[in-house]
Coordinates of N, CA and C in Angstrom, one line a residue:
X1 N 40.1 20.8 4.1 CA 40.1 19.4 3.8 C 38.7 18.9 4.0
X2 N 38.3 18.1 3.2 CA 37.0 17.7 3.3 C 36.9 16.3 4.2
X3 N 35.8 16.1 4.8 CA 35.6 15.0 5.7 C 36.1 13.8 5.0
X4 N 35.8 13.5 3.6 CA 36.3 12.4 3.1 C 37.9 12.2 2.7
X5 N 38.4 13.3 2.6 CA 39.8 13.3 2.6 C 40.5 13.1 3.7
X6 N 39.8 13.6 4.9 CA 40.4 13.4 6.2 C 40.3 11.8 6.5
X7 N 39.1 11.3 6.2 CA 39.1 9.7 6.4 C 40.1 9.0 5.6
X8 N 40.3 9.5 4.4 CA 41.5 8.7 3.6 C 42.7 8.7 4.3
X9 N 43.1 10.1 4.4 CA 44.3 10.5 5.1 C 44.6 9.7 6.3
X10 N 43.8 9.6 7.5 CA 43.9 8.9 8.6 C 44.1 7.6 8.3
X11 N 43.1 6.9 7.5 CA 43.4 5.5 7.5 C 44.9 5.0 6.8
X12 N 45.2 6.1 5.7 CA 46.5 5.9 5.2 C 47.5 5.7 6.0
X13 N 47.5 6.8 7.2 CA 48.5 7.0 8.2 C 48.7 5.9 9.1
X14 N 47.5 5.3 9.3 CA 47.5 4.3 10.3 C 48.0 3.0 9.5
X15 N 47.6 2.7 8.5 CA 48.3 1.6 7.7 C 49.9 1.6 7.4
X16 N 50.2 3.0 7.0 CA 51.6 3.4 7.0 C 52.4 2.8 8.3
X17 N 51.9 3.5 9.5 CA 52.7 3.1 10.7 C 52.8 1.9 11.1
X18 N 51.5 0.8 10.7 CA 51.7 -0.6 10.8 C 52.8 -1.0 10.1
X19 N 52.8 -0.7 8.8 CA 53.6 -1.1 7.8 C 55.2 -0.6 8.1
X20 N 55.5 0.3 8.8 CA 56.8 0.8 9.1 C 57.2 -0.1 10.5
X21 N 56.3 -0.4 11.3 CA 56.3 -1.3 12.4 C 56.9 -2.7 12.0
X22 N 56.0 -3.1 11.1 CA 56.4 -4.5 10.4 C 57.5 -4.8 9.9
X23 N 57.9 -3.6 9.0 CA 59.1 -3.6 8.2 C 60.4 -3.7 9.1
X24 N 60.2 -2.6 10.4 CA 61.4 -2.8 11.2 C 61.5 -4.2 11.9
X25 N 60.2 -4.8 12.3 CA 60.5 -6.3 12.9 C 61.2 -7.2 12.1
X26 N 60.6 -7.3 10.8 CA 61.0 -8.3 10.0 C 62.5 -8.0 9.4
X27 N 62.8 -6.8 9.3 CA 64.2 -6.4 8.7 C 65.2 -6.8 9.7
X28 N 64.9 -6.3 11.1 CA 66.0 -6.4 12.2 C 66.0 -7.7 12.7
X29 N 64.9 -8.6 12.5 CA 65.0 -10.0 13.0 C 65.8 -10.8 11.9
X30 N 65.6 -10.4 10.7 CA 66.4 -11.0 9.8 C 67.7 -10.7 9.8
X31 N 68.3 -9.6 10.0 CA 69.6 -9.1 10.0 C 70.3 -9.8 11.4
X32 N 69.6 -9.9 12.5 CA 70.0 -10.3 13.4 C 70.4 -11.7 13.4
X33 N 69.3 -12.4 12.8 CA 69.6 -13.9 12.5 C 70.7 -14.2 11.5
X34 N 70.8 -13.4 10.7 CA 72.1 -13.6 9.8 C 73.3 -12.8 10.2
X35 N 73.2 -12.4 11.3 CA 74.5 -11.7 11.8 C 75.0 -10.6 10.9
X36 N 74.0 -9.8 10.3 CA 74.3 -8.7 9.6 C 74.3 -7.3 10.4
X37 N 75.0 -6.5 10.1 CA 74.9 -5.1 10.9 C 73.7 -4.4 10.8
X38 N 73.2 -3.6 11.8 CA 72.0 -2.8 11.6 C 72.9 -1.2 11.8
X39 N 72.8 -0.8 10.4 CA 73.3 0.6 10.4 C 72.3 1.8 10.3
X40 N 72.8 3.0 10.0 CA 71.9 4.0 9.8 C 71.0 3.9 8.4
X41 N 71.5 3.1 7.4 CA 70.9 3.0 6.1 C 69.6 2.0 6.6
X42 N 69.7 0.8 7.4 CA 68.7 0.0 7.7 C 67.6 0.8 8.3
X43 N 67.9 1.7 9.1 CA 66.8 2.7 9.7 C 66.1 3.4 8.7
X44 N 67.0 4.0 7.7 CA 66.2 4.7 6.6 C 65.5 4.1 5.7
X45 N 65.8 2.8 5.4 CA 65.0 1.9 4.5 C 63.9 1.5 5.1
X46 N 63.9 1.1 6.4 CA 62.7 0.6 7.0 C 61.7 1.6 7.3
X47 N 62.2 2.7 7.2 CA 61.2 4.1 7.5 C 60.7 4.7 6.2
X48 N 61.5 4.9 5.2 CA 61.2 5.5 4.0 C 60.5 4.6 3.1
X49 N 60.9 3.3 3.1 CA 60.1 2.3 1.9 C 58.7 2.3 2.3
X50 N 58.1 2.2 3.5 CA 56.8 1.9 3.8 C 55.9 3.3 3.5
X51 N 56.6 4.3 3.8 CA 56.0 5.8 3.4 C 55.8 5.9 2.1
X52 N 56.9 5.8 1.3 CA 56.9 6.0 -0.2 C 56.1 5.0 -0.8
X53 N 56.0 3.8 -0.3 CA 55.1 2.8 -1.1 C 53.9 2.7 -0.6
X54 N 53.8 2.4 0.8 CA 52.6 2.3 1.5 C 51.5 3.4 1.6
X55 N 52.1 4.6 1.8 CA 51.0 5.7 2.0 C 50.4 5.9 0.7
X56 N 51.1 5.8 -0.7 CA 50.2 6.0 -1.8 C 49.3 5.0 -1.9
X57 N 49.7 3.8 -1.8 CA 48.9 2.6 -2.1 C 47.7 2.6 -1.3
X58 N 48.1 2.8 0.1 CA 46.9 3.0 1.0 C 45.8 4.0 0.8
X59 N 46.4 5.1 0.3 CA 45.5 6.5 0.1 C 44.8 6.0 -1.3
X60 N 45.1 5.3 -2.1 CA 44.5 4.9 -3.6 C 43.5 4.1 -3.2
X61 N 43.9 2.9 -2.4 CA 42.9 2.0 -2.1 C 41.7 2.4 -1.2
X62 N 42.1 3.3 -0.2 CA 40.9 3.8 0.5 C 40.0 4.9 -0.2
X63 N 40.8 5.5 -1.1 CA 40.0 6.6 -1.9 C 39.0 5.7 -2.8
X64 N 39.5 4.6 -3.3 CA 38.7 3.5 -4.2 C 37.4 3.3 -3.3
X65 N 37.8 2.9 -2.2 CA 36.8 2.1 -1.2 C 35.5 3.2 -0.9
X66 N 36.0 4.6 -0.7 CA 35.1 5.7 -0.3 C 34.3 5.9 -1.6
X67 N 34.9 5.6 -2.8 CA 34.2 5.8 -4.0 C 33.1 4.8 -4.1
X68 N 33.4 3.7 -3.9 CA 32.5 2.5 -3.9 C 31.5 2.5 -2.9
X69 N 31.7 2.9 -1.7 CA 30.7 3.3 -0.8 C 29.7 4.2 -1.0
X70 N 30.4 5.3 -1.7 CA 29.5 6.4 -2.0 C 28.4 5.9 -3.2
X71 N 28.9 5.2 -4.2 CA 28.2 4.8 -5.0 C 27.0 3.8 -4.6
X72 N 27.4 3.0 -3.7 CA 26.3 2.0 -3.2 C 25.4 2.8 -2.3
X73 N 25.7 3.9 -1.6 CA 24.9 4.7 -0.8 C 23.9 5.4 -1.9
X74 N 24.3 5.8 -2.9 CA 23.6 6.4 -4.1 C 22.5 5.6 -4.6
X75 N 23.2 4.2 -4.9 CA 22.3 3.1 -5.5 C 21.1 2.8 -4.6
X76 N 21.4 2.8 -3.1 CA 20.4 2.3 -2.1 C 19.3 3.4 -2.2
X77 N 19.8 4.8 -2.0 CA 18.6 6.0 -2.0 C 17.9 5.7 -3.2
X78 N 18.4 5.6 -4.6 CA 17.7 5.5 -5.9 C 16.8 4.2 -5.7
X79 N 17.3 3.2 -5.1 CA 16.3 1.9 -5.0 C 15.2 2.2 -4.2
X80 N 15.5 3.0 -3.1 CA 14.4 3.4 -2.0 C 13.4 4.3 -2.8
X81 N 13.7 5.2 -3.5 CA 13.1 6.3 -4.2 C 12.3 5.4 -5.4
X82 N 13.0 4.5 -6.1 CA 12.2 3.6 -7.1 C 10.9 3.0 -6.5
X83 N 11.4 2.2 -5.3 CA 10.5 1.4 -4.7 C 9.4 2.3 -4.2
X84 N 9.6 3.3 -3.5 CA 8.5 4.4 -3.1 C 7.5 4.7 -4.3
X85 N 8.3 5.1 -5.3 CA 7.3 5.7 -6.5 C 6.6 4.4 -7.0
X86 N 7.3 3.2 -7.1 CA 6.5 1.8 -7.5 C 5.3 1.7 -6.6
X87 N 5.4 1.9 -5.2 CA 4.3 1.6 -4.4 C 3.2 2.7 -4.7
X88 N 3.4 4.1 -4.8 CA 2.6 5.0 -5.0 C 1.8 4.7 -6.3
X89 N 2.5 4.4 -7.4 CA 2.1 4.1 -8.9 C 1.1 2.8 -8.6
X90 N 1.5 1.8 -7.9 CA 0.6 0.7 -7.8 C -0.7 1.1 -7.0
X91 N -0.8 2.0 -5.8 CA -1.7 2.3 -5.2 C -2.6 3.1 -6.1
X92 N -2.1 4.1 -6.8 CA -2.9 4.9 -7.7 C -3.8 4.1 -8.8
X93 N -2.8 3.1 -9.2 CA -3.6 2.3 -10.4 C -4.7 1.3 -10.0
X94 N -4.7 0.8 -8.5 CA -5.5 0.1 -7.9 C -6.7 0.7 -6.9
X95 N -6.5 2.0 -6.8 CA -7.7 2.6 -5.9 C -8.1 4.0 -6.6
X96 N -9.5 4.2 -6.3 CA -10.2 5.4 -6.7 C -9.4 6.6 -6.2
X97 N -9.2 7.6 -6.9 CA -8.5 8.8 -6.2 C -9.3 9.8 -5.3
X98 N -10.8 9.6 -5.7 CA -11.7 10.4 -4.8 C -12.1 9.8 -3.6
X99 N -12.4 8.6 -3.5 CA -12.8 7.9 -2.1 C -11.7 7.3 -1.5
X100 N -10.7 6.9 -2.2 CA -9.6 6.3 -1.6 C -9.9 4.6 -1.6
X101 N -10.9 4.1 -2.1 CA -11.2 3.0 -2.0 C -10.6 2.1 -3.2
X102 N -10.8 0.8 -3.2 CA -10.2 0.1 -4.4 C -10.8 0.7 -5.7
X103 N -10.2 0.5 -6.8 CA -10.8 0.8 -8.0 C -11.4 -0.5 -8.6
X104 N -12.1 -0.5 -9.6 CA -12.8 -1.6 -10.2 C -11.9 -2.8 -10.5
X105 N -10.7 -2.5 -11.0 CA -9.9 -3.7 -11.5 C -9.0 -4.1 -10.0
X106 N -9.0 -3.3 -9.0 CA -8.4 -3.8 -7.8 C -9.3 -4.4 -7.0
X107 N -10.7 -4.1 -7.0 CA -11.7 -5.0 -6.4 C -12.0 -6.3 -7.0
X108 N -11.9 -6.3 -8.3 CA -12.3 -7.5 -9.0 C -11.1 -8.7 -8.8
X109 N -9.8 -8.0 -8.6 CA -8.7 -9.1 -8.3 C -8.9 -9.6 -6.9
X110 N -9.5 -8.8 -6.0 CA -9.7 -9.3 -4.8 C -10.8 -10.3 -4.8
X111 N -11.9 -10.1 -5.7 CA -12.8 -11.0 -5.9 C -12.4 -12.6 -6.6
X112 N -11.3 -12.4 -7.2 CA -10.8 -13.5 -8.0 C -9.7 -14.4 -7.0
X113 N -9.9 -14.2 -5.8 CA -9.0 -14.8 -4.9 C -9.5 -16.3 -4.9
X114 N -8.4 -17.4 -4.7 CA -8.8 -18.8 -4.6 C -9.4 -18.9 -3.3
X115 N -10.5 -19.7 -3.3 CA -11.4 -20.2 -2.1 C -11.2 -21.6 -1.7
X116 N -11.1 -22.3 -0.6 CA -10.9 -23.4 -0.2 C -12.4 -24.2 -0.4
X117 N -12.5 -25.5 -0.5 CA -13.9 -26.2 -0.5 C -14.7 -25.9 0.7
X118 N -15.8 -25.5 0.5 CA -16.6 -25.0 1.6 C -16.7 -23.5 2.0
X119 N -15.7 -22.8 1.5 CA -15.2 -21.5 2.0 C -16.2 -20.5 1.0
X120 N -17.0 -19.5 1.7 CA -17.7 -18.7 0.8 C -17.4 -17.3 1.2
X121 N -17.6 -16.6 0.2 CA -17.6 -15.0 0.6 C -19.0 -14.4 0.0
X122 N -19.2 -13.1 0.4 CA -20.5 -12.7 -0.3 C -20.2 -11.3 -0.8
X123 N -20.8 -11.0 -1.9 CA -20.6 -9.8 -2.5 C -21.7 -8.7 -2.2
X124 N -21.6 -7.7 -2.0 CA -22.7 -6.6 -2.1 C -22.5 -5.5 -2.9
X125 N -23.2 -5.0 -3.7 CA -23.2 -4.0 -4.8 C -24.1 -2.9 -4.2
X126 N -23.5 -1.9 -4.0 CA -24.4 -0.7 -3.2 C -24.6 0.4 -4.4
X127 N -25.7 0.9 -4.7 CA -26.0 1.9 -5.8 C -26.9 2.9 -5.2
X128 N -26.6 4.2 -4.9 CA -27.7 5.4 -4.8 C -28.7 5.5 -5.2
X129 N -29.9 5.8 -4.7 CA -31.2 5.8 -5.5 C -31.2 7.3 -5.8
X130 N -31.9 7.5 -7.1 CA -32.0 8.8 -7.7 C -30.7 9.7 -7.5
X131 N -29.7 9.3 -7.9 CA -28.5 10.0 -7.6 C -28.2 11.1 -8.6
X132 N -28.9 11.0 -9.9 CA -28.8 12.1 -10.8 C -29.8 13.3 -10.2
X133 N -30.7 12.9 -9.6 CA -31.7 14.1 -9.0 C -31.0 15.0 -7.9
X134 N -30.1 14.1 -7.1 CA -29.4 15.0 -6.2 C -28.4 15.7 -6.6
X135 N -27.7 15.2 -7.9 CA -26.6 16.1 -8.5 C -27.2 17.1 -9.1
X136 N -28.4 17.2 -9.8 CA -29.0 18.2 -10.5 C -29.5 19.3 -9.5
X137 N -30.0 19.0 -8.3 CA -30.4 19.8 -7.3 C -29.2 20.7 -6.5
X138 N -28.4 19.7 -6.0 CA -27.2 20.2 -5.2 C -26.0 20.4 -5.9
X139 N -25.9 20.1 -7.1 CA -24.5 20.3 -7.7 C -23.6 18.9 -7.6
X140 N -22.6 19.0 -8.6 CA -21.8 17.7 -8.6 C -20.8 17.7 -7.5
X141 N -20.3 18.8 -7.1 CA -19.5 18.7 -5.9 C -20.1 18.3 -4.7
X142 N -21.4 18.7 -4.5 CA -22.1 17.9 -3.4 C -22.3 16.4 -3.5
X143 N -22.6 16.2 -4.8 CA -22.7 14.6 -5.2 C -21.4 13.9 -4.9
X144 N -20.3 14.6 -5.2 CA -19.0 13.9 -4.9 C -18.8 13.9 -3.3
X145 N -19.2 14.8 -2.5 CA -19.1 14.7 -1.1 C -20.1 13.6 -0.7
X146 N -21.2 13.5 -1.3 CA -21.9 12.3 -0.7 C -21.5 10.9 -1.1
X147 N -20.8 10.8 -2.1 CA -19.9 9.4 -2.4 C -18.9 9.4 -1.5
X148 N -18.3 10.2 -1.1 CA -17.2 10.1 -0.3 C -17.8 9.7 1.1
X149 N -18.9 10.3 1.3 CA -19.4 9.8 2.9 C -20.0 8.5 2.7
X150 N -20.6 8.0 1.5 CA -21.0 6.8 1.5 C -19.9 5.8 1.7
X151 N -18.6 6.0 1.0 CA -17.5 5.3 1.0 C -16.9 5.3 2.6
X152 N -17.0 6.3 3.4 CA -16.7 6.2 4.7 C -17.7 5.5 5.5
X153 N -18.9 5.4 5.2 CA -19.9 4.6 5.8 C -19.7 3.1 5.6
X154 N -19.3 2.9 4.4 CA -19.0 1.6 4.1 C -17.5 0.9 4.7
X155 N -16.7 1.7 5.0 CA -15.5 1.5 5.7 C -15.8 1.3 7.4
X156 N -16.8 2.1 7.8 CA -17.4 2.1 9.2 C -17.9 0.6 9.6
X157 N -18.7 0.3 8.8 CA -19.5 -0.7 8.9 C -19.1 -2.3 8.3
X158 N -17.8 -2.2 7.8 CA -17.2 -3.4 7.4 C -15.9 -3.7 8.5
X159 N -15.4 -5.0 8.2 CA -14.3 -5.5 9.0 C -13.0 -5.2 8.4
X160 N -11.9 -5.3 9.0 CA -10.7 -5.0 8.5 C -10.3 -5.9 7.2
X161 N -10.7 -7.1 7.3 CA -10.4 -8.1 6.3 C -11.4 -8.0 5.1
X162 N -12.4 -7.2 5.1 CA -13.3 -7.0 3.9 C -12.6 -6.2 2.8
X163 N -13.0 -6.2 1.8 CA -12.7 -5.3 0.6 C -13.7 -4.5 0.1
X164 N -13.5 -3.2 0.0 CA -14.5 -2.2 -0.6 C -13.9 -1.5 -1.7
X165 N -14.6 -1.4 -2.6 CA -14.3 -0.7 -3.9 C -15.3 0.2 -4.6
X166 N -14.8 1.1 -5.4 CA -15.7 2.0 -6.2 C -15.9 1.4 -7.6
X167 N -17.1 0.7 -7.9 CA -17.0 0.0 -9.2 C -17.3 0.8 -10.4
X168 N -17.6 2.0 -10.2 CA -17.7 3.0 -11.5 C -19.0 3.7 -11.1
X169 N -18.9 5.2 -11.4 CA -19.9 6.3 -11.2 C -20.1 6.3 -9.9
X170 N -21.3 5.9 -9.4 CA -21.7 6.1 -8.2 C -22.1 4.5 -7.4
X171 N -21.4 3.6 -8.1 CA -21.8 2.0 -7.8 C -20.5 1.9 -6.9
X172 N -20.9 1.0 -5.7 CA -19.8 0.5 -4.8 C -19.9 -0.9 -4.6
X173 N -18.8 -1.5 -4.4 CA -18.8 -3.1 -4.1 C -18.2 -3.3 -2.8
X174 N -18.7 -4.2 -2.0 CA -18.1 -4.8 -0.8 C -18.0 -6.2 -0.9
X175 N -16.8 -6.8 -0.6 CA -16.6 -8.2 -0.6 C -16.5 -8.6 1.0
X176 N -17.5 -9.3 1.4 CA -17.5 -9.8 2.9 C -16.8 -11.1 2.9
X177 N -15.5 -11.2 3.5 CA -14.9 -12.4 3.4 C -15.4 -13.5 4.4
X178 N -15.5 -14.5 4.0 CA -16.0 -15.9 4.9 C -17.3 -15.6 5.7
X179 N -18.2 -14.7 4.8 CA -19.7 -14.4 5.4 C -20.6 -15.1 4.4
X180 N -21.5 -15.6 5.0 CA -22.6 -16.5 4.1 C -23.6 -15.4 4.0
X181 N -24.7 -15.8 3.3 CA -25.9 -15.0 2.7 C -26.7 -14.5 4.0
X182 N -26.8 -15.1 5.0 CA -27.9 -14.7 6.0 C -27.1 -13.7 7.0
X183 N -25.6 -13.8 7.2 CA -25.1 -12.6 8.0 C -25.0 -11.4 7.2
X184 N -24.6 -11.7 5.7 CA -24.3 -10.6 4.8 C -25.6 -9.9 4.6
X185 N -26.9 -10.4 4.7 CA -28.2 -9.7 4.6 C -28.1 -8.7 5.8
X186 N -27.9 -9.1 7.0 CA -28.0 -8.3 8.0 C -26.9 -7.2 8.0
X187 N -25.7 -7.3 7.4 CA -24.8 -6.3 7.3 C -25.1 -5.3 6.4
X188 N -25.8 -5.8 5.3 CA -26.4 -4.9 4.1 C -27.2 -4.0 4.6
X189 N -28.1 -4.6 5.5 CA -29.2 -3.8 5.9 C -28.7 -2.8 7.1
X190 N -27.8 -3.2 7.7 CA -27.2 -2.0 8.7 C -26.4 -0.9 7.7
X191 N -26.0 -1.3 6.5 CA -25.4 -0.3 5.7 C -26.6 0.7 5.1
X192 N -27.7 0.0 4.6 CA -28.8 0.7 4.2 C -29.2 1.9 5.2
X193 N -29.5 1.1 6.3 CA -30.1 2.0 7.5 C -29.2 3.3 7.7
X194 N -27.9 3.1 7.9 CA -27.0 4.1 8.4 C -27.2 5.1 7.3
X195 N -26.9 4.8 5.9 CA -26.8 5.8 4.9 C -28.2 6.7 4.8
X196 N -29.2 5.9 5.0 CA -30.8 6.5 5.1 C -30.8 7.5 6.1
X197 N -30.2 7.1 7.2 CA -30.3 8.1 8.5 C -29.3 9.2 8.6
X198 N -28.5 9.2 7.6 CA -27.3 10.4 7.4 C -28.1 11.8 7.0
X199 N -27.6 12.8 7.8 CA -27.8 14.1 7.1 C -26.9 14.5 5.9
X200 N -27.6 15.0 4.8 CA -26.8 15.2 3.7 C -26.3 16.6 3.4
X201 N -27.5 17.4 3.6 CA -27.1 18.9 3.1 C -27.3 19.7 4.5
X202 N -26.2 20.2 4.9 CA -26.5 21.0 6.4 C -27.2 22.3 5.8
X203 N -28.1 22.7 7.0 CA -28.8 24.0 6.8 C -29.8 24.2 5.8
X204 N -30.1 23.0 5.3 CA -31.3 23.2 4.1 C -32.4 22.2 4.7
X205 N -33.5 22.4 4.7 CA -34.7 21.8 5.0 C -35.4 21.2 3.8
X206 N -35.3 20.1 3.4 CA -36.1 19.5 2.1 C -36.1 18.0 2.5
X207 N -36.9 17.5 1.7 CA -37.2 16.1 1.7 C -36.2 15.3 1.0
X208 N -35.4 15.9 0.4 CA -34.5 15.1 -0.5 C -33.4 14.5 0.3
X209 N -33.3 13.2 0.4 CA -32.3 12.5 1.0 C -31.6 11.2 0.1
X210 N -30.4 10.7 0.6 CA -29.7 9.8 -0.3 C -30.0 8.5 0.4
X211 N -30.5 7.4 -0.3 CA -30.8 6.0 0.1 C -29.9 5.2 -1.0
X212 N -29.9 4.0 -0.8 CA -29.1 3.1 -1.5 C -30.0 1.9 -1.5
X213 N -29.8 1.4 -2.7 CA -30.5 -0.1 -3.1 C -29.1 -0.9 -3.0
X214 N -29.2 -2.2 -2.5 CA -28.2 -3.0 -2.3 C -28.6 -4.4 -2.9
X215 N -27.7 -5.0 -3.7 CA -27.9 -6.3 -4.1 C -26.6 -7.1 -3.7
X216 N -26.9 -8.4 -3.5 CA -26.0 -9.4 -2.9 C -26.1 -10.6 -3.5
X217 N -24.9 -11.4 -3.4 CA -24.8 -12.6 -4.0 C -23.5 -13.4 -3.2
X218 N -23.8 -14.6 -2.9 CA -22.7 -15.5 -2.4 C -21.8 -15.8 -3.4
X219 N -20.4 -16.1 -3.0 CA -19.3 -16.5 -4.0 C -18.8 -17.8 -3.8
X220 N -19.4 -18.9 -4.2 CA -18.8 -20.1 -3.7 C -17.4 -20.4 -4.3
X221 N -16.5 -21.4 -3.7 CA -15.5 -21.7 -4.5 C -15.5 -21.9 -6.0
X222 N -14.4 -21.5 -6.9 CA -14.3 -21.7 -8.0 C -15.5 -20.9 -8.8
X223 N -16.0 -20.1 -8.2 CA -17.0 -19.2 -9.0 C -16.4 -18.0 -9.9
X224 N -17.1 -17.9 -11.0 CA -16.5 -16.7 -11.9 C -17.0 -15.3 -11.4
X225 N -16.2 -14.4 -11.2 CA -16.4 -13.1 -10.5 C -17.3 -12.2 -11.2
X226 N -17.2 -12.3 -12.6 CA -18.1 -11.6 -13.4 C -19.4 -12.0 -13.6
X227 N -19.8 -13.3 -13.3 CA -21.0 -13.9 -13.3 C -21.5 -13.5 -12.0
X228 N -21.0 -13.6 -10.6 CA -21.4 -13.1 -9.3 C -21.6 -11.6 -9.5
X229 N -20.7 -10.8 -10.1 CA -21.2 -9.3 -10.1 C -22.4 -9.1 -10.8
X230 N -22.6 -9.8 -12.0 CA -24.0 -9.7 -12.7 C -25.1 -10.1 -12.1
X231 N -24.9 -11.1 -11.2 CA -26.0 -11.6 -10.4 C -26.3 -10.4 -9.3
X232 N -25.3 -9.9 -8.7 CA -25.5 -8.8 -7.6 C -26.4 -7.7 -8.3
X233 N -25.8 -7.4 -9.5 CA -26.3 -6.1 -10.2 C -27.8 -6.3 -10.4
X234 N -28.1 -7.6 -10.8 CA -29.6 -7.8 -11.2 C -30.4 -7.9 -10.0
X235 N -29.8 -8.0 -8.8 CA -30.5 -8.0 -7.4 C -30.6 -6.5 -7.5
X236 N -29.8 -5.7 -7.6 CA -30.0 -4.1 -7.4 C -31.2 -3.7 -8.3
X237 N -31.2 -4.2 -9.5 CA -32.3 -3.9 -10.4 C -33.6 -4.2 -9.9
X238 N -33.6 -5.3 -9.3 CA -34.9 -5.9 -8.6 C -35.2 -5.0 -7.6
X239 N -34.3 -4.8 -6.7 CA -34.5 -3.8 -5.5 C -35.1 -2.5 -6.1
X240 N -34.7 -2.1 -6.9 CA -35.0 -0.6 -7.7 C -36.6 -0.8 -8.2
X241 N -36.8 -1.9 -8.8 CA -37.9 -2.1 -9.3 C -39.0 -2.4 -8.2
X242 N -38.8 -2.7 -7.1 CA -39.6 -2.9 -6.1 C -39.9 -1.5 -5.3
X243 N -39.1 -0.6 -5.5 CA -39.2 0.7 -4.9 C -38.1 1.5 -4.3
X244 N -37.0 0.8 -4.4 CA -35.7 1.3 -4.0 C -35.7 1.2 -2.5
X245 N -34.4 1.5 -1.9 CA -34.0 1.7 -0.6 C -34.4 0.4 0.1
X246 N -33.8 -0.9 -0.7 CA -33.8 -2.2 -0.2 C -32.8 -3.0 -0.3
X247 N -32.8 -4.2 0.4 CA -31.6 -5.0 0.2 C -32.2 -6.2 -0.5
X248 N -31.6 -6.7 -1.3 CA -32.1 -7.8 -2.4 C -31.0 -9.1 -2.7
X249 N -31.3 -10.1 -2.3 CA -30.5 -11.2 -2.6 C -31.2 -12.2 -3.3
X250 N -30.5 -12.8 -4.1 CA -31.2 -13.9 -5.1 C -32.4 -13.4 -5.7
X251 N -32.6 -12.3 -6.1 CA -34.0 -11.7 -6.5 C -35.0 -11.7 -5.6
X252 N -34.8 -11.8 -4.3 CA -35.8 -11.8 -3.2 C -35.5 -10.6 -2.6
X253 N -36.3 -9.4 -2.9 CA -35.9 -8.2 -2.4 C -36.7 -8.2 -0.8
X254 N -35.9 -7.7 0.1 CA -36.4 -7.8 1.5 C -36.5 -6.4 2.1
X255 N -37.3 -6.0 2.3 CA -37.5 -4.6 2.8 C -37.6 -4.6 4.4
X256 N -36.9 -4.2 5.0 CA -37.0 -4.2 6.5 C -37.5 -3.1 7.1
X257 N -38.4 -3.2 8.0 CA -39.2 -2.1 8.4 C -38.2 -1.1 9.2
X258 N -38.4 0.2 9.0 CA -37.3 1.3 9.6 C -37.8 1.6 10.8
X259 N -37.1 1.4 12.0 CA -37.4 1.8 13.3 C -37.0 3.1 13.7
X260 N -37.9 4.0 14.0 CA -37.5 5.4 14.4 C -37.5 5.4 15.9
X261 N -36.5 6.1 16.3 CA -36.4 6.6 17.9 C -37.1 7.9 18.3

């Protein structure tokens, strides 16, 4: 006998016993009140009627209850699986598969957030210098490794509330929430220095290294995200025109002196 059948039988027996006791109590009370005799037929009726009627009815009701519960459990599992699939799909569509950062669409959605009056964010756009040369010399697999390491550096130097995305190819974006231009310039320079000082190709002695040019722009309330992105990308162009490996805000490229220890 299956566990399901045992549960149904057990519940049906309990209900039948209760029905027999209730039938005896009601029948005998009525007979005594009406001064009717209690004979052997009364005992048979009070015993068999609940068994013949209550047992099948109870078994049917409890069987239906088990079926409904099984259906609910299956629906709950299906819903959980569907929710998990939806969450995975939402993550895949909004994140870059190689770096795990936000995709361009996901990042632009973060940039479009509503800002209160007087609340500013700052956008940084990071673009590796001479990255095509790096790919040509060391191969695209090493180039992909370099992009992943740049992504990790950005995560390391930003705060939990900031947003980081891969905007396309080798270009990255960082949305510094609640940060004005002056503080953002310092954070951008820290990113530039960290990437410049990272070892890239283990076991090889050459002068090829990965540096980045960074363009930045403040995002005031009610700003158009596409306009801000274009401004930051023009700052990158300005930084590259001035020699690369620089931080540029509002077309003013600022080259910090590298301090070596």
